[in-house]
GROMACS .gro file of C-alpha atoms in nm:
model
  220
    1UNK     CA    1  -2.836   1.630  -4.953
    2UNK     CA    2  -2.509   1.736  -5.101
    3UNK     CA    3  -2.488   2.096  -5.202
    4UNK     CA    4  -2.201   2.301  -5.466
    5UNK     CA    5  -2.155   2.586  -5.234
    6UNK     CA    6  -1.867   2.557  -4.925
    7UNK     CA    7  -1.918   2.792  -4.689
    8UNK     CA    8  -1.748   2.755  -4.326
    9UNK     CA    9  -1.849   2.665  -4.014
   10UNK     CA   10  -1.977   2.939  -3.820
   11UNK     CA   11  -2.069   2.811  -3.514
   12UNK     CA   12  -1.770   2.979  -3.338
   13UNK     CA   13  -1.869   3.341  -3.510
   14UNK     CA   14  -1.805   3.496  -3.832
   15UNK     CA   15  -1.587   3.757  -3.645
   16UNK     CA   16  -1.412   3.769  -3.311
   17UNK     CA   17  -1.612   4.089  -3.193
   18UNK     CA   18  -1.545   4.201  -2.862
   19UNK     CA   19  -1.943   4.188  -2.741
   20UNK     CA   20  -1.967   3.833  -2.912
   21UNK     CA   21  -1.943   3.639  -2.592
   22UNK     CA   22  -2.250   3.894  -2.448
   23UNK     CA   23  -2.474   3.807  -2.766
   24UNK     CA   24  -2.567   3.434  -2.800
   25UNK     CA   25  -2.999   3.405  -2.926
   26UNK     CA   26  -3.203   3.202  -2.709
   27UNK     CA   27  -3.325   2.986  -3.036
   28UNK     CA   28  -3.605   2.756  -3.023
   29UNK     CA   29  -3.466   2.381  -2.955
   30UNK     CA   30  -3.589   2.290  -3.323
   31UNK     CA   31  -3.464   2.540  -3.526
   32UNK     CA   32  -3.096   2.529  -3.314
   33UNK     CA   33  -3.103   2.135  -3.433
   34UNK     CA   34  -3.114   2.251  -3.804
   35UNK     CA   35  -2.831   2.544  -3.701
   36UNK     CA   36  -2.586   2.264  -3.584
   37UNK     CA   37  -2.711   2.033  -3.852
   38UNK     CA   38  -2.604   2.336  -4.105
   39UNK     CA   39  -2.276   2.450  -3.937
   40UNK     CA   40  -2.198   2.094  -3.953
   41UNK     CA   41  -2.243   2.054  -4.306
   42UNK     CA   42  -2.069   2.426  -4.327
   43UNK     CA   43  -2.379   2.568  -4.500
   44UNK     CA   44  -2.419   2.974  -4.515
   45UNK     CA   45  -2.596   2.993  -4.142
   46UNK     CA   46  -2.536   3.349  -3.969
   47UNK     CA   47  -2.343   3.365  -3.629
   48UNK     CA   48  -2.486   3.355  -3.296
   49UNK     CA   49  -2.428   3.702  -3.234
   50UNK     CA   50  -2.593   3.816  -3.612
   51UNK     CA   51  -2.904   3.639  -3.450
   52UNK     CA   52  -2.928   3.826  -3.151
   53UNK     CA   53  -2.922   4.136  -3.294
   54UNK     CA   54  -3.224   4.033  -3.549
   55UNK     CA   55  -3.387   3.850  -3.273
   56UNK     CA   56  -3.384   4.165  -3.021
   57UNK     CA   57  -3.466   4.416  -3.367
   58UNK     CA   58  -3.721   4.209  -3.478
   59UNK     CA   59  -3.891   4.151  -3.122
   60UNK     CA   60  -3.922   4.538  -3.109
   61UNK     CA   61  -4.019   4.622  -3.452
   62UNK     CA   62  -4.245   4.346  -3.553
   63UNK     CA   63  -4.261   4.429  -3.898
   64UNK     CA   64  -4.570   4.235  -4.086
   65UNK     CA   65  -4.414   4.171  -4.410
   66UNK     CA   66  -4.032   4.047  -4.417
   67UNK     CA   67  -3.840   4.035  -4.779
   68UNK     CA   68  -3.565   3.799  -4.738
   69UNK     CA   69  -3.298   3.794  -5.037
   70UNK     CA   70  -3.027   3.437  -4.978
   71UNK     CA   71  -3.255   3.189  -4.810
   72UNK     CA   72  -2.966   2.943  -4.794
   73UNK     CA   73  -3.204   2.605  -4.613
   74UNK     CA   74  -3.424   2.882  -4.400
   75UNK     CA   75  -3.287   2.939  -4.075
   76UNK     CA   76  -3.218   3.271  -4.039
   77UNK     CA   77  -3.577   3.293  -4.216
   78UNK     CA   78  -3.730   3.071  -3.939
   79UNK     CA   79  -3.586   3.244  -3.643
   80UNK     CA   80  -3.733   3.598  -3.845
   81UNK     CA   81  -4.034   3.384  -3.841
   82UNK     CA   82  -4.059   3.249  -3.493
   83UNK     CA   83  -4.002   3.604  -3.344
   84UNK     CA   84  -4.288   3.795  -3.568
   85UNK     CA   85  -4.515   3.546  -3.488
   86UNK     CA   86  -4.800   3.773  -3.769
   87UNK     CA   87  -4.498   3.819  -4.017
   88UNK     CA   88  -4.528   3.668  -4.365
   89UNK     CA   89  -4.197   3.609  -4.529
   90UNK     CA   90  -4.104   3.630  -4.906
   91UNK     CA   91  -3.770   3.469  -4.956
   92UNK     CA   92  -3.544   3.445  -5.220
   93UNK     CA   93  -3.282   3.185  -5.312
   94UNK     CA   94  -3.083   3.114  -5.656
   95UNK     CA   95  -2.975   2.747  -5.535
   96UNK     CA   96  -3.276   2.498  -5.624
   97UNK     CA   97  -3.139   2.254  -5.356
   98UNK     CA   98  -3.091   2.508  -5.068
   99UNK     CA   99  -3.464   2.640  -5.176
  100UNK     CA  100  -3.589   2.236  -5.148
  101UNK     CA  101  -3.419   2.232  -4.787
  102UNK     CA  102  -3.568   2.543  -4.716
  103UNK     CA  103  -3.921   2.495  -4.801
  104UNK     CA  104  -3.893   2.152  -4.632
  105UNK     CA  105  -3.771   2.294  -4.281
  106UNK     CA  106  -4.050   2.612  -4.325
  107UNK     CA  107  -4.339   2.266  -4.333
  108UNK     CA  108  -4.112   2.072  -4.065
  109UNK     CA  109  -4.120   2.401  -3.812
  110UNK     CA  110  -4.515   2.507  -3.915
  111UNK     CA  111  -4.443   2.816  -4.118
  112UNK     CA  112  -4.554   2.722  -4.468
  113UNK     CA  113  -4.842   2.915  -4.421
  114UNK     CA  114  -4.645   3.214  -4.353
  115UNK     CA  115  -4.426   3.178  -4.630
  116UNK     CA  116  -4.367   3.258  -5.015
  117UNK     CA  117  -4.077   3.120  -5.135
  118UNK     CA  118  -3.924   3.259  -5.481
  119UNK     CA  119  -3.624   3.011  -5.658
  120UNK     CA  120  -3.461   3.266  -5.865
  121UNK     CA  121  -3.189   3.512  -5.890
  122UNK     CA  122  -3.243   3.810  -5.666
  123UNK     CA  123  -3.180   4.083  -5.875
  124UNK     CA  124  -3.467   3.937  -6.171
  125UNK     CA  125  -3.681   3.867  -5.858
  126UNK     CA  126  -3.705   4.208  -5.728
  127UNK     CA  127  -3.811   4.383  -6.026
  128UNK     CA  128  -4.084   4.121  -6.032
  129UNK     CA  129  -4.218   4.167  -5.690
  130UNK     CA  130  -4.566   4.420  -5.629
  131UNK     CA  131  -4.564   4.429  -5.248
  132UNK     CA  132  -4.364   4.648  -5.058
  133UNK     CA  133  -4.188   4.532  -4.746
  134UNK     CA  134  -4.194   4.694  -4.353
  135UNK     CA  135  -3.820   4.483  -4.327
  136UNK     CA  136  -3.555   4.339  -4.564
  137UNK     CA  137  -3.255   4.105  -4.466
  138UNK     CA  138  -3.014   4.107  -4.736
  139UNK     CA  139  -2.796   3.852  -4.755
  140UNK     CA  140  -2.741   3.738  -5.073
  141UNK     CA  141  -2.416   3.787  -5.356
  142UNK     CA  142  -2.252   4.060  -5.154
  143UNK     CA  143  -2.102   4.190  -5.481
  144UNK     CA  144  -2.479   4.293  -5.582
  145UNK     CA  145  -2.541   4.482  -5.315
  146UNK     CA  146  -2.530   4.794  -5.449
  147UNK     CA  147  -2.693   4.678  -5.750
  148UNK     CA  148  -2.988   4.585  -5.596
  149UNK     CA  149  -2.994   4.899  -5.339
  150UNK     CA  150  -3.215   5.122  -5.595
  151UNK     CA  151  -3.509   4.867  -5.598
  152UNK     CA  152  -3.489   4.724  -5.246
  153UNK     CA  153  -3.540   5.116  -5.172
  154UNK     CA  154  -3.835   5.091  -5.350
  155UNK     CA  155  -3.978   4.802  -5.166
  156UNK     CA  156  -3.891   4.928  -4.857
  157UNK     CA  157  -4.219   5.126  -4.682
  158UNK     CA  158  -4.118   5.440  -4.500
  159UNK     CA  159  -4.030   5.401  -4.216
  160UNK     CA  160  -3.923   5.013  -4.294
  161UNK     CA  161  -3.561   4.904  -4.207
  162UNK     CA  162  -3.344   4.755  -4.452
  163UNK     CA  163  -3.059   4.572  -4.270
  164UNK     CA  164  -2.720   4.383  -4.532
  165UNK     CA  165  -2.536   4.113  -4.374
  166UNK     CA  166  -2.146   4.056  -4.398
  167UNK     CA  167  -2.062   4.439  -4.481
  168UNK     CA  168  -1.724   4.433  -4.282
  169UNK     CA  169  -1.611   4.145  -4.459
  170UNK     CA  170  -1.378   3.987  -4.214
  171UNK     CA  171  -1.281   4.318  -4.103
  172UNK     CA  172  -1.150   4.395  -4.468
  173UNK     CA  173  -1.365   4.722  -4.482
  174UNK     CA  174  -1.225   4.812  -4.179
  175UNK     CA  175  -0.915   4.798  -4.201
  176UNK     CA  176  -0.895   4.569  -3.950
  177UNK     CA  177  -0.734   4.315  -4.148
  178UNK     CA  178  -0.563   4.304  -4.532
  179UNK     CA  179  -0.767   4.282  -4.810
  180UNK     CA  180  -0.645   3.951  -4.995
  181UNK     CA  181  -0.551   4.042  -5.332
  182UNK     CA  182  -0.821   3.795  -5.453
  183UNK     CA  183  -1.092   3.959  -5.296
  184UNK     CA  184  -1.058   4.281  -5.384
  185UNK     CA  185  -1.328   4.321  -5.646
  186UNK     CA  186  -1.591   4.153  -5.316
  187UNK     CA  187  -1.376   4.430  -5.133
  188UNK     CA  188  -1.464   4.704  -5.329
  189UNK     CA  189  -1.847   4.634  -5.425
  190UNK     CA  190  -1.893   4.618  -5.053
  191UNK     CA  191  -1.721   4.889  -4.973
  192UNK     CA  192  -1.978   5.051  -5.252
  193UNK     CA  193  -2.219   4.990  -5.074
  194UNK     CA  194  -2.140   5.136  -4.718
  195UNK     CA  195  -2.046   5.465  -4.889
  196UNK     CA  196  -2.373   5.470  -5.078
  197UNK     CA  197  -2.667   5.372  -4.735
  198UNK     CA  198  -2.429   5.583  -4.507
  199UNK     CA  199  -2.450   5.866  -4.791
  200UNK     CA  200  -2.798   5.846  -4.889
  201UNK     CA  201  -3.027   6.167  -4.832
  202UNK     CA  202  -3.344   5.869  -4.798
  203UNK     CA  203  -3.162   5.694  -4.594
  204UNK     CA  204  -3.063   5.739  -4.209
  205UNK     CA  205  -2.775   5.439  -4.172
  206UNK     CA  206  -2.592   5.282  -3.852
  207UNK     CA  207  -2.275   5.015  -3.970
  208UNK     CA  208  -2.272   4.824  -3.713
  209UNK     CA  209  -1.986   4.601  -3.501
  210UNK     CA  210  -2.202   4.242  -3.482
  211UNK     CA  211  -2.119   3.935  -3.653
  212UNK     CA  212  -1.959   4.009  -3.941
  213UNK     CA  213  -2.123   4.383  -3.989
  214UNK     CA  214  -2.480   4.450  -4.023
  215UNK     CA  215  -2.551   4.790  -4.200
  216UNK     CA  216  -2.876   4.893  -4.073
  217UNK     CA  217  -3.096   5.134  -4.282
  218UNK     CA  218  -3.402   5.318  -4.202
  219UNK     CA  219  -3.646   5.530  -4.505
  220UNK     CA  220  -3.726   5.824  -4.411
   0.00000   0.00000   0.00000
């Protein structure tokens, strides 16, 4: 199946962190085949280390009900899955054909009873939704981010964690590394965000230095 979206490869890591080498998920065999099938085929797929740290969160927390917002074909989903072995997960995903691929590796790995998955764009979606949510992985349009941050608060129980993907951008946020002059609107939103979870009276925030940044919010 032959998708729009290019991505990269990230089967090396999305950023050359100095704890990356420590940090590599001990992934069932089935769902690392569909990993290297997706870095392959440079599909969004997050980085070994990005893994670990949801894999060791989520084997602590076990939240029961998991909001996932960019389902890409479902890995990251799976492995969220395959941890929480209770959990249901509602995921969200714009693309129809990543969505298809998804759904298809949820049956494949024994999850489709443990899933809801929404076609859609995530922003529409999450005004529609009537559940809240112990956990939410977003990793979606990072330009929405903040958008979206009023209404995933609301889904968000207390005491639920709320953890974006990609918020050091290649070390762009940083300052790590220039800010292409192309990206500076992605630059900017993002940045948006940080100020706003790491500023938020509801909120008690950690940025963290994994993959290519995890922001990791708690509700109190």
């Amino acid at each position: 199946m032959k998708f729009d979206y290019a991505h990269m490869n990230t089967a090396a890591g999305e950023r050359n962190t100095p704890t990356a080498k420590f940090n590599s998920p001990n992934i069932c065999a089935k769902i690392q085949s569909l990993r290297e099938e997706a870095f392959k085929r440079q599909i969004p797929t997050a980085d070994d280390e990005t893994l670990n740290f949801l894999m060791t969160f989520l084997s602590a927390f076990r939240p029961a009900n998991i909001l996932e917002l960019g389902t890409a074909i479902g890995i990251s989903g799976a492995v969220m899955l395959d941890v929480c072995k209770t959990a249901h997960l509602t995921t969200v995903e714009r693309d129809p054909l990543f969505l298809s691929e998804a759904v298809e590796n949820f049956n494949k790995l024994g999850f489709a009873d443990r899933v809801s998955a929404i076609e859609g764009d995530a922003g529409e979606v999450i005004q529609t939704l009537d559940k809240t949510f112990d956990f939410i992985f977003l990793d979606c349009a990072k330009v929405q981010y903040v958008k979206y941050l009023p209404r995933l608060k609301q889904l968000l129980n207390c005491g639920g964690v709320l953890i974006a993907d990609d918020v050091l951008l290649f070390g762009w946020i940083t300052g790590e590394t220039p800010v292409p002059s192309k990206r500076r609107m992605l630059y900017t939103h993002v940045k948006e965000y940080v100020d706003a979870v790491t500023r938020d009276k509801e909120l008690i925030t950690s940025v963290i230095n994994v993959g290519d940044g995890l922001a990791m919010s708690v509700k109190i």
